[in-house]
């Protein structure tokens, strides 16, 4: 099975189990992370996929799906890797909003946010 097809099946199954949006996916990740290491080993991933009851996954499919998420090749999947692996890309409207927010915070225009940029725009006294 292609990775795209596998990801589509996984997303469908996760959504049917209440994993909507980033928070829902993060919650599912924490449930899959049996040892609390904030990363999924191949064993945890296989167990989670079995519990998700995704039909027709053989060992090669599981390995392809795992490798798709394990972008840094560490042999484990971090929560960020998991989220990036299964969430849909941002639509153009949302991407433009993120770019606008970033540009507003990036006062020196260097394309990176550092502590100075954030201190200049964030007033902690206004936070509840």
CSV table of N, CA, C and O in Angstrom, one decimal:
chain,number,residue,atom,x,y,z
A,1,UNK,N,0.8,-1.2,0.0
A,1,UNK,CA,0.0,0.0,0.0
A,1,UNK,C,0.9,1.2,0.0
A,1,UNK,O,1.9,1.3,0.6
A,2,UNK,N,0.5,2.3,-0.7
A,2,UNK,CA,1.2,3.5,-0.7
A,2,UNK,C,1.1,4.2,0.6
A,2,UNK,O,0.2,4.1,1.4
A,3,UNK,N,2.1,5.0,0.9
A,3,UNK,CA,2.2,5.8,2.2
A,3,UNK,C,1.0,6.7,2.2
A,3,UNK,O,0.3,6.9,3.3
A,4,UNK,N,0.6,7.4,1.1
A,4,UNK,CA,-0.5,8.3,1.1
A,4,UNK,C,-1.8,7.6,1.5
A,4,UNK,O,-2.6,8.1,2.3
A,5,UNK,N,-2.0,6.4,0.9
A,5,UNK,CA,-3.1,5.6,1.3
A,5,UNK,C,-3.1,5.2,2.8
A,5,UNK,O,-4.2,5.2,3.4
A,6,UNK,N,-2.0,4.8,3.3
A,6,UNK,CA,-1.8,4.4,4.7
A,6,UNK,C,-2.2,5.6,5.6
A,6,UNK,O,-2.9,5.4,6.6
A,7,UNK,N,-1.6,6.8,5.3
A,7,UNK,CA,-1.9,8.0,6.1
A,7,UNK,C,-3.4,8.3,6.0
A,7,UNK,O,-4.0,8.7,7.1
A,8,UNK,N,-4.0,8.2,4.9
A,8,UNK,CA,-5.4,8.5,4.7
A,8,UNK,C,-6.2,7.5,5.6
A,8,UNK,O,-7.2,8.0,6.4
A,9,UNK,N,-5.9,6.2,5.6
A,9,UNK,CA,-6.6,5.3,6.5
A,9,UNK,C,-6.4,5.6,8.0
A,9,UNK,O,-7.3,5.6,8.8
A,10,UNK,N,-5.1,6.0,8.3
A,10,UNK,CA,-4.8,6.3,9.7
A,10,UNK,C,-5.6,7.6,10.2
A,10,UNK,O,-6.2,7.6,11.2
A,11,UNK,N,-5.6,8.6,9.3
A,11,UNK,CA,-6.4,9.8,9.6
A,11,UNK,C,-7.9,9.5,9.8
A,11,UNK,O,-8.5,10.0,10.8
A,12,UNK,N,-8.4,8.7,8.9
A,12,UNK,CA,-9.8,8.4,9.0
A,12,UNK,C,-10.1,7.7,10.3
A,12,UNK,O,-11.1,8.0,11.0
A,13,UNK,N,-9.3,6.7,10.7
A,13,UNK,CA,-9.5,6.0,11.9
A,13,UNK,C,-9.3,6.9,13.1
A,13,UNK,O,-10.1,6.8,14.1
A,14,UNK,N,-8.3,7.7,13.2
A,14,UNK,CA,-8.1,8.6,14.3
A,14,UNK,C,-9.3,9.6,14.5
A,14,UNK,O,-9.7,9.8,15.6
A,15,UNK,N,-9.8,10.1,13.3
A,15,UNK,CA,-10.9,11.0,13.4
A,15,UNK,C,-12.2,10.3,13.9
A,15,UNK,O,-12.9,10.8,14.7
A,16,UNK,N,-12.3,9.0,13.5
A,16,UNK,CA,-13.5,8.2,14.0
A,16,UNK,C,-13.4,8.0,15.5
A,16,UNK,O,-14.4,7.7,16.1
A,17,UNK,N,-12.2,8.1,16.1
A,17,UNK,CA,-12.0,7.8,17.5
A,17,UNK,C,-11.9,9.1,18.3
A,17,UNK,O,-11.4,9.2,19.4
A,18,UNK,N,-12.3,10.2,17.6
A,18,UNK,CA,-12.4,11.5,18.4
A,18,UNK,C,-11.1,12.4,18.3
A,18,UNK,O,-11.1,13.4,18.9
A,19,UNK,N,-10.2,12.0,17.4
A,19,UNK,CA,-9.0,12.8,17.3
A,19,UNK,C,-9.2,13.9,16.2
A,19,UNK,O,-8.8,13.7,15.1
A,20,UNK,N,-9.8,15.0,16.6
A,20,UNK,CA,-10.0,16.1,15.7
A,20,UNK,C,-9.1,17.2,16.1
A,20,UNK,O,-9.0,17.6,17.2
A,21,UNK,N,-8.4,17.7,15.1
A,21,UNK,CA,-7.5,18.9,15.4
A,21,UNK,C,-6.2,18.4,16.1
A,21,UNK,O,-6.0,17.3,16.4
A,22,UNK,N,-5.3,19.4,16.3
A,22,UNK,CA,-4.0,19.2,16.9
A,22,UNK,C,-4.2,18.7,18.3
A,22,UNK,O,-3.5,17.7,18.7
A,23,UNK,N,-5.1,19.2,19.1
A,23,UNK,CA,-5.3,18.8,20.5
A,23,UNK,C,-5.7,17.3,20.6
A,23,UNK,O,-5.2,16.5,21.4
A,24,UNK,N,-6.7,16.9,19.7
A,24,UNK,CA,-7.1,15.6,19.7
A,24,UNK,C,-6.0,14.6,19.3
A,24,UNK,O,-5.9,13.5,19.8
A,25,UNK,N,-5.2,15.0,18.3
A,25,UNK,CA,-4.1,14.1,17.8
A,25,UNK,C,-3.1,14.0,18.9
A,25,UNK,O,-2.5,12.9,19.1
A,26,UNK,N,-2.8,15.1,19.6
A,26,UNK,CA,-1.9,15.1,20.7
A,26,UNK,C,-2.3,14.2,21.8
A,26,UNK,O,-1.5,13.4,22.4
A,27,UNK,N,-3.6,14.2,22.1
A,27,UNK,CA,-4.2,13.3,23.1
A,27,UNK,C,-4.0,11.8,22.7
A,27,UNK,O,-3.6,11.0,23.5
A,28,UNK,N,-4.3,11.5,21.4
A,28,UNK,CA,-4.1,10.2,21.0
A,28,UNK,C,-2.7,9.7,21.0
A,28,UNK,O,-2.4,8.6,21.4
A,29,UNK,N,-1.8,10.6,20.7
A,29,UNK,CA,-0.3,10.3,20.8
A,29,UNK,C,0.0,9.9,22.2
A,29,UNK,O,0.7,8.9,22.5
A,30,UNK,N,-0.4,10.7,23.2
A,30,UNK,CA,-0.1,10.4,24.6
A,30,UNK,C,-0.7,9.1,25.0
A,30,UNK,O,-0.1,8.4,25.8
A,31,UNK,N,-1.8,8.7,24.5
A,31,UNK,CA,-2.4,7.4,24.8
A,31,UNK,C,-1.5,6.3,24.2
A,31,UNK,O,-1.3,5.2,24.8
A,32,UNK,N,-1.0,6.5,23.0
A,32,UNK,CA,-0.1,5.5,22.4
A,32,UNK,C,1.2,5.3,23.1
A,32,UNK,O,1.8,4.3,23.0
A,33,UNK,N,1.7,6.4,23.7
A,33,UNK,CA,3.0,6.4,24.3
A,33,UNK,C,2.9,5.7,25.7
A,33,UNK,O,2.9,6.3,26.7
A,34,UNK,N,3.0,4.4,25.6
A,34,UNK,CA,2.8,3.5,26.8
A,34,UNK,C,3.9,3.8,27.9
A,34,UNK,O,3.5,3.8,29.1
A,35,UNK,N,5.1,4.1,27.5
A,35,UNK,CA,6.1,4.3,28.6
A,35,UNK,C,6.3,5.8,29.0
A,35,UNK,O,7.2,6.1,29.8
A,36,UNK,N,5.5,6.7,28.4
A,36,UNK,CA,5.6,8.1,28.8
A,36,UNK,C,6.9,8.8,28.4
A,36,UNK,O,7.2,9.9,28.9
A,37,UNK,N,7.5,8.3,27.4
A,37,UNK,CA,8.8,8.9,26.9
A,37,UNK,C,8.7,10.1,26.0
A,37,UNK,O,9.6,10.6,25.6
A,38,UNK,N,7.4,10.4,25.7
A,38,UNK,CA,7.1,11.5,24.7
A,38,UNK,C,7.6,11.1,23.3
A,38,UNK,O,7.8,12.0,22.5
A,39,UNK,N,7.7,9.8,23.0
A,39,UNK,CA,8.1,9.4,21.7
A,39,UNK,C,7.5,8.0,21.6
A,39,UNK,O,7.3,7.3,22.6
A,40,UNK,N,7.3,7.5,20.3
A,40,UNK,CA,6.7,6.2,20.1
A,40,UNK,C,7.8,5.3,19.5
A,40,UNK,O,8.5,5.7,18.5
A,41,UNK,N,8.1,4.2,20.1
A,41,UNK,CA,9.0,3.2,19.6
A,41,UNK,C,8.2,2.4,18.5
A,41,UNK,O,6.9,2.6,18.4
A,42,UNK,N,8.9,1.6,17.7
A,42,UNK,CA,8.2,0.8,16.7
A,42,UNK,C,7.2,-0.1,17.4
A,42,UNK,O,6.1,-0.3,16.9
A,43,UNK,N,7.5,-0.7,18.6
A,43,UNK,CA,6.6,-1.6,19.3
A,43,UNK,C,5.4,-0.8,19.7
A,43,UNK,O,4.2,-1.4,19.6
A,44,UNK,N,5.5,0.4,20.3
A,44,UNK,CA,4.3,1.1,20.7
A,44,UNK,C,3.5,1.5,19.5
A,44,UNK,O,2.2,1.5,19.5
A,45,UNK,N,4.1,1.9,18.4
A,45,UNK,CA,3.4,2.2,17.2
A,45,UNK,C,2.6,1.1,16.6
A,45,UNK,O,1.5,1.2,16.3
A,46,UNK,N,3.3,-0.1,16.6
A,46,UNK,CA,2.6,-1.3,16.1
A,46,UNK,C,1.4,-1.6,16.9
A,46,UNK,O,0.3,-1.9,16.4
A,47,UNK,N,1.6,-1.6,18.2
A,47,UNK,CA,0.4,-1.8,19.2
A,47,UNK,C,-0.7,-0.8,19.0
A,47,UNK,O,-1.9,-1.2,18.9
A,48,UNK,N,-0.3,0.4,18.8
A,48,UNK,CA,-1.4,1.5,18.6
A,48,UNK,C,-2.1,1.3,17.3
A,48,UNK,O,-3.3,1.4,17.2
A,49,UNK,N,-1.4,0.9,16.2
A,49,UNK,CA,-2.1,0.6,14.9
A,49,UNK,C,-3.0,-0.6,15.0
A,49,UNK,O,-4.1,-0.6,14.4
A,50,UNK,N,-2.6,-1.6,15.8
A,50,UNK,CA,-3.4,-2.7,16.0
A,50,UNK,C,-4.7,-2.3,16.7
A,50,UNK,O,-5.8,-2.7,16.4
A,51,UNK,N,-4.5,-1.5,17.8
A,51,UNK,CA,-5.7,-1.0,18.5
A,51,UNK,C,-6.6,-0.1,17.7
A,51,UNK,O,-7.8,-0.1,18.0
A,52,UNK,N,-6.0,0.6,16.8
A,52,UNK,CA,-6.8,1.4,15.9
A,52,UNK,C,-7.6,0.6,14.9
A,52,UNK,O,-8.5,1.1,14.2
A,53,UNK,N,-7.3,-0.7,14.8
A,53,UNK,CA,-8.0,-1.6,14.0
A,53,UNK,C,-8.0,-1.3,12.5
A,53,UNK,O,-9.0,-1.3,11.8
A,54,UNK,N,-6.8,-0.8,12.0
A,54,UNK,CA,-6.7,-0.5,10.6
A,54,UNK,C,-6.5,-1.8,9.9
A,54,UNK,O,-5.5,-2.5,10.1
A,55,UNK,N,-7.4,-2.1,9.0
A,55,UNK,CA,-7.4,-3.4,8.3
A,55,UNK,C,-6.3,-3.4,7.3
A,55,UNK,O,-5.9,-2.5,6.6
A,56,UNK,N,-5.7,-4.6,7.1
A,56,UNK,CA,-4.8,-4.9,6.0
A,56,UNK,C,-3.4,-4.4,6.1
A,56,UNK,O,-2.7,-4.3,5.1
A,57,UNK,N,-3.0,-4.0,7.3
A,57,UNK,CA,-1.6,-3.5,7.5
A,57,UNK,C,-0.7,-4.7,7.7
A,57,UNK,O,-0.8,-5.4,8.7
A,58,UNK,N,0.3,-4.9,6.8
A,58,UNK,CA,1.3,-5.9,7.1
A,58,UNK,C,2.5,-5.2,7.7
A,58,UNK,O,2.6,-4.0,7.9
A,59,UNK,N,3.6,-6.0,8.0
A,59,UNK,CA,4.8,-5.4,8.6
A,59,UNK,C,5.4,-4.4,7.7
A,59,UNK,O,5.9,-3.3,8.2
A,60,UNK,N,5.4,-4.6,6.4
A,60,UNK,CA,6.0,-3.6,5.5
A,60,UNK,C,5.2,-2.3,5.5
A,60,UNK,O,5.8,-1.2,5.5
A,61,UNK,N,3.9,-2.4,5.5
A,61,UNK,CA,3.0,-1.2,5.6
A,61,UNK,C,3.3,-0.4,6.9
A,61,UNK,O,3.4,0.8,6.9
A,62,UNK,N,3.4,-1.1,8.0
A,62,UNK,CA,3.6,-0.5,9.3
A,62,UNK,C,5.0,0.2,9.3
A,62,UNK,O,5.1,1.3,9.8
A,63,UNK,N,6.0,-0.5,8.7
A,63,UNK,CA,7.3,0.1,8.7
A,63,UNK,C,7.3,1.4,7.8
A,63,UNK,O,7.9,2.4,8.2
A,64,UNK,N,6.6,1.3,6.7
A,64,UNK,CA,6.5,2.5,5.8
A,64,UNK,C,5.8,3.7,6.5
A,64,UNK,O,6.3,4.8,6.4
A,65,UNK,N,4.8,3.4,7.2
A,65,UNK,CA,4.0,4.4,7.9
A,65,UNK,C,4.9,5.0,9.0
A,65,UNK,O,4.9,6.2,9.2
A,66,UNK,N,5.6,4.1,9.8
A,66,UNK,CA,6.5,4.6,10.8
A,66,UNK,C,7.6,5.4,10.3
A,66,UNK,O,7.8,6.5,10.8
A,67,UNK,N,8.2,5.0,9.2
A,67,UNK,CA,9.3,5.8,8.6
A,67,UNK,C,8.8,7.1,8.0
A,67,UNK,O,9.6,8.1,8.1
A,68,UNK,N,7.6,7.1,7.5
A,68,UNK,CA,7.0,8.4,7.1
A,68,UNK,C,7.0,9.4,8.2
A,68,UNK,O,7.2,10.6,8.0
A,69,UNK,N,6.6,9.0,9.4
A,69,UNK,CA,6.5,9.9,10.5
A,69,UNK,C,7.8,10.2,11.1
A,69,UNK,O,8.1,11.3,11.6
A,70,UNK,N,8.7,9.2,11.1
A,70,UNK,CA,10.1,9.4,11.8
A,70,UNK,C,11.0,10.1,10.9
A,70,UNK,O,12.0,9.6,10.3
A,71,UNK,N,10.8,11.4,10.7
A,71,UNK,CA,11.5,12.3,9.8
A,71,UNK,C,13.0,12.4,10.1
A,71,UNK,O,13.8,12.5,9.2
A,72,UNK,N,13.4,12.3,11.4
A,72,UNK,CA,14.8,12.5,11.7
A,72,UNK,C,15.5,11.1,11.7
A,72,UNK,O,16.7,11.1,11.9
A,73,UNK,N,14.8,10.0,11.5
A,73,UNK,CA,15.5,8.7,11.4
A,73,UNK,C,16.0,8.2,12.7
A,73,UNK,O,16.9,7.3,12.7
A,74,UNK,N,15.4,8.7,13.8
A,74,UNK,CA,15.9,8.3,15.2
A,74,UNK,C,15.5,7.0,15.6
A,74,UNK,O,16.0,6.4,16.6
A,75,UNK,N,14.5,6.4,14.9
A,75,UNK,CA,14.0,5.1,15.3
A,75,UNK,C,12.8,5.3,16.3
A,75,UNK,O,12.2,4.3,16.8
A,76,UNK,N,12.4,6.5,16.6
A,76,UNK,CA,11.2,6.8,17.4
A,76,UNK,C,10.5,8.0,16.7
A,76,UNK,O,11.1,8.7,16.0
A,77,UNK,N,9.2,8.1,17.1
A,77,UNK,CA,8.4,9.2,16.5
A,77,UNK,C,8.1,10.1,17.7
A,77,UNK,O,7.4,9.7,18.6
A,78,UNK,N,8.5,11.4,17.6
A,78,UNK,CA,8.2,12.4,18.6
A,78,UNK,C,6.8,12.9,18.3
A,78,UNK,O,6.2,12.6,17.2
A,79,UNK,N,6.3,13.6,19.3
A,79,UNK,CA,4.9,14.1,19.1
A,79,UNK,C,4.9,15.1,17.9
A,79,UNK,O,3.9,15.0,17.1
A,80,UNK,N,5.9,15.9,17.7
A,80,UNK,CA,5.9,16.8,16.5
A,80,UNK,C,6.0,16.0,15.2
A,80,UNK,O,5.3,16.4,14.3
A,81,UNK,N,6.8,15.0,15.2
A,81,UNK,CA,6.8,14.1,14.0
A,81,UNK,C,5.5,13.5,13.7
A,81,UNK,O,5.0,13.4,12.6
A,82,UNK,N,4.8,13.0,14.8
A,82,UNK,CA,3.5,12.4,14.6
A,82,UNK,C,2.5,13.4,14.0
A,82,UNK,O,1.8,13.1,13.1
A,83,UNK,N,2.5,14.6,14.6
A,83,UNK,CA,1.5,15.6,14.2
A,83,UNK,C,1.8,16.0,12.8
A,83,UNK,O,0.9,16.1,12.0
A,84,UNK,N,3.1,16.2,12.4
A,84,UNK,CA,3.4,16.6,11.1
A,84,UNK,C,3.1,15.5,10.1
A,84,UNK,O,2.8,15.7,8.9
A,85,UNK,N,3.2,14.2,10.5
A,85,UNK,CA,2.9,13.1,9.7
A,85,UNK,C,1.5,12.8,9.4
A,85,UNK,O,1.1,12.3,8.3
A,86,UNK,N,0.6,13.2,10.3
A,86,UNK,CA,-0.8,12.8,10.1
A,86,UNK,C,-1.7,14.0,9.9
A,86,UNK,O,-2.9,13.8,9.4
A,87,UNK,N,-1.3,15.2,10.2
A,87,UNK,CA,-2.2,16.3,10.0
A,87,UNK,C,-2.2,16.8,8.5
A,87,UNK,O,-1.2,16.7,7.8
A,88,UNK,N,-3.3,17.4,8.1
A,88,UNK,CA,-3.4,18.0,6.8
A,88,UNK,C,-2.6,19.3,6.7
A,88,UNK,O,-2.5,20.0,7.7
A,89,UNK,N,-2.1,19.6,5.5
A,89,UNK,CA,-1.4,20.8,5.4
A,89,UNK,C,-2.4,22.0,5.6
A,89,UNK,O,-3.6,21.9,5.4
A,90,UNK,N,-1.8,23.2,6.0
A,90,UNK,CA,-2.6,24.4,6.2
A,90,UNK,C,-3.1,24.9,4.9
A,90,UNK,O,-2.4,24.8,3.9
A,91,UNK,N,-4.4,25.3,4.9
A,91,UNK,CA,-4.9,25.9,3.7
A,91,UNK,C,-4.2,27.3,3.5
A,91,UNK,O,-3.6,27.9,4.4
A,92,UNK,N,-4.4,27.9,2.3
A,92,UNK,CA,-3.7,29.1,2.0
A,92,UNK,C,-4.1,30.3,2.9
A,92,UNK,O,-3.3,31.1,3.3
A,93,UNK,N,-5.4,30.3,3.3
A,93,UNK,CA,-5.9,31.4,4.1
A,93,UNK,C,-5.2,31.3,5.5
A,93,UNK,O,-4.7,32.3,6.0
A,94,UNK,N,-5.1,30.1,6.1
A,94,UNK,CA,-4.5,30.0,7.4
A,94,UNK,C,-3.0,30.2,7.3
A,94,UNK,O,-2.4,30.9,8.2
A,95,UNK,N,-2.4,29.8,6.2
A,95,UNK,CA,-1.0,30.0,6.0
A,95,UNK,C,-0.7,31.5,6.0
A,95,UNK,O,0.3,32.0,6.5
A,96,UNK,N,-1.5,32.3,5.3
A,96,UNK,CA,-1.3,33.7,5.2
A,96,UNK,C,-1.5,34.4,6.6
A,96,UNK,O,-0.7,35.3,6.9
A,97,UNK,N,-2.4,33.9,7.4
A,97,UNK,CA,-2.6,34.4,8.8
A,97,UNK,C,-1.3,34.1,9.6
A,97,UNK,O,-0.9,35.0,10.4
A,98,UNK,N,-0.8,33.0,9.5
A,98,UNK,CA,0.5,32.6,10.2
A,98,UNK,C,1.6,33.5,9.8
A,98,UNK,O,2.4,34.0,10.6
A,99,UNK,N,1.7,33.7,8.5
A,99,UNK,CA,2.8,34.6,8.0
A,99,UNK,C,2.6,36.0,8.5
A,99,UNK,O,3.6,36.7,8.8
A,100,UNK,N,1.4,36.5,8.5
A,100,UNK,CA,1.1,37.9,9.0
A,100,UNK,C,1.5,38.0,10.5
A,100,UNK,O,2.1,39.0,10.9
A,101,UNK,N,1.1,37.0,11.3
A,101,UNK,CA,1.4,37.0,12.7
A,101,UNK,C,2.9,36.9,12.9
A,101,UNK,O,3.5,37.7,13.8
A,102,UNK,N,3.6,36.1,12.2
A,102,UNK,CA,5.0,36.0,12.3
A,102,UNK,C,5.7,37.3,11.9
A,102,UNK,O,6.6,37.8,12.7
A,103,UNK,N,5.3,37.9,10.8
A,103,UNK,CA,5.9,39.2,10.4
A,103,UNK,C,5.7,40.3,11.5
A,103,UNK,O,6.6,41.1,11.7
A,104,UNK,N,4.6,40.2,12.2
A,104,UNK,CA,4.3,41.2,13.2
A,104,UNK,C,5.2,41.0,14.4
A,104,UNK,O,5.7,42.0,15.0
A,105,UNK,N,5.5,39.8,14.7
A,105,UNK,CA,6.4,39.5,15.9
A,105,UNK,C,7.9,39.7,15.5
A,105,UNK,O,8.7,40.2,16.3
A,106,UNK,N,8.3,39.4,14.3
A,106,UNK,CA,9.7,39.4,13.8
A,106,UNK,C,10.0,40.9,13.5
A,106,UNK,O,10.1,41.3,12.3
A,107,UNK,N,10.2,41.7,14.5
A,107,UNK,CA,10.5,43.1,14.4
A,107,UNK,C,11.7,43.4,13.6
A,107,UNK,O,11.7,44.4,12.8
A,108,UNK,N,12.8,42.6,13.7
A,108,UNK,CA,14.0,43.0,13.0
A,108,UNK,C,14.0,42.4,11.6
A,108,UNK,O,14.9,42.6,10.8
A,109,UNK,N,13.0,41.6,11.2
A,109,UNK,CA,12.9,41.1,9.9
A,109,UNK,C,13.9,40.1,9.5
A,109,UNK,O,14.1,39.8,8.3
A,110,UNK,N,14.5,39.4,10.4
A,110,UNK,CA,15.6,38.4,10.1
A,110,UNK,C,15.1,37.0,9.8
A,110,UNK,O,15.8,36.1,9.5
A,111,UNK,N,13.7,36.9,9.9
A,111,UNK,CA,13.1,35.6,9.5
A,111,UNK,C,13.2,34.6,10.7
A,111,UNK,O,12.8,33.4,10.5
A,112,UNK,N,13.6,35.0,11.8
A,112,UNK,CA,13.7,34.2,13.0
A,112,UNK,C,13.1,34.9,14.2
A,112,UNK,O,13.3,36.1,14.3
A,113,UNK,N,12.5,34.2,15.1
A,113,UNK,CA,12.0,34.8,16.3
A,113,UNK,C,12.9,34.5,17.4
A,113,UNK,O,13.3,33.3,17.7
A,114,UNK,N,13.4,35.5,18.1
A,114,UNK,CA,14.3,35.3,19.3
A,114,UNK,C,13.6,36.0,20.5
A,114,UNK,O,12.5,36.6,20.3
A,115,UNK,N,14.1,35.8,21.6
A,115,UNK,CA,13.5,36.4,22.9
A,115,UNK,C,13.2,37.8,22.8
A,115,UNK,O,12.2,38.3,23.2
A,116,UNK,N,14.1,38.6,22.2
A,116,UNK,CA,13.9,40.1,22.0
A,116,UNK,C,12.7,40.4,21.2
A,116,UNK,O,11.9,41.3,21.6
A,117,UNK,N,12.5,39.7,20.1
A,117,UNK,CA,11.3,39.9,19.3
A,117,UNK,C,10.0,39.7,20.2
A,117,UNK,O,9.1,40.5,20.1
A,118,UNK,N,10.0,38.6,20.9
A,118,UNK,CA,8.8,38.2,21.7
A,118,UNK,C,8.6,39.2,22.8
A,118,UNK,O,7.5,39.7,23.1
A,119,UNK,N,9.7,39.6,23.5
A,119,UNK,CA,9.5,40.5,24.6
A,119,UNK,C,9.0,41.9,24.2
A,119,UNK,O,8.2,42.5,24.8
A,120,UNK,N,9.4,42.3,23.0
A,120,UNK,CA,8.9,43.6,22.4
A,120,UNK,C,7.5,43.6,22.1
A,120,UNK,O,6.9,44.7,22.1
A,121,UNK,N,6.8,42.5,21.8
A,121,UNK,CA,5.4,42.5,21.5
A,121,UNK,C,4.5,41.8,22.5
A,121,UNK,O,3.3,42.0,22.4
A,122,UNK,N,5.0,41.1,23.4
A,122,UNK,CA,4.2,40.4,24.4
A,122,UNK,C,4.3,41.1,25.8
A,122,UNK,O,5.3,41.2,26.3
A,123,UNK,N,3.1,41.5,26.3
A,123,UNK,CA,3.0,42.1,27.6
A,123,UNK,C,2.4,41.1,28.5
A,123,UNK,O,1.1,40.9,28.5
A,124,UNK,N,3.2,40.5,29.3
A,124,UNK,CA,2.7,39.4,30.3
A,124,UNK,C,1.7,40.0,31.3
A,124,UNK,O,0.9,39.3,31.8
A,125,UNK,N,1.7,41.3,31.6
A,125,UNK,CA,0.8,41.8,32.6
A,125,UNK,C,-0.6,41.8,32.1
A,125,UNK,O,-1.6,41.9,32.8
A,126,UNK,N,-0.8,41.7,30.8
A,126,UNK,CA,-2.2,41.6,30.2
A,126,UNK,C,-2.7,40.2,30.1
A,126,UNK,O,-3.9,39.9,29.7
A,127,UNK,N,-1.9,39.2,30.5
A,127,UNK,CA,-2.3,37.8,30.4
A,127,UNK,C,-3.0,37.4,31.8
A,127,UNK,O,-2.5,37.7,32.8
A,128,UNK,N,-4.1,36.7,31.7
A,128,UNK,CA,-4.8,36.3,32.9
A,128,UNK,C,-4.0,35.4,33.7
A,128,UNK,O,-4.1,35.2,34.9
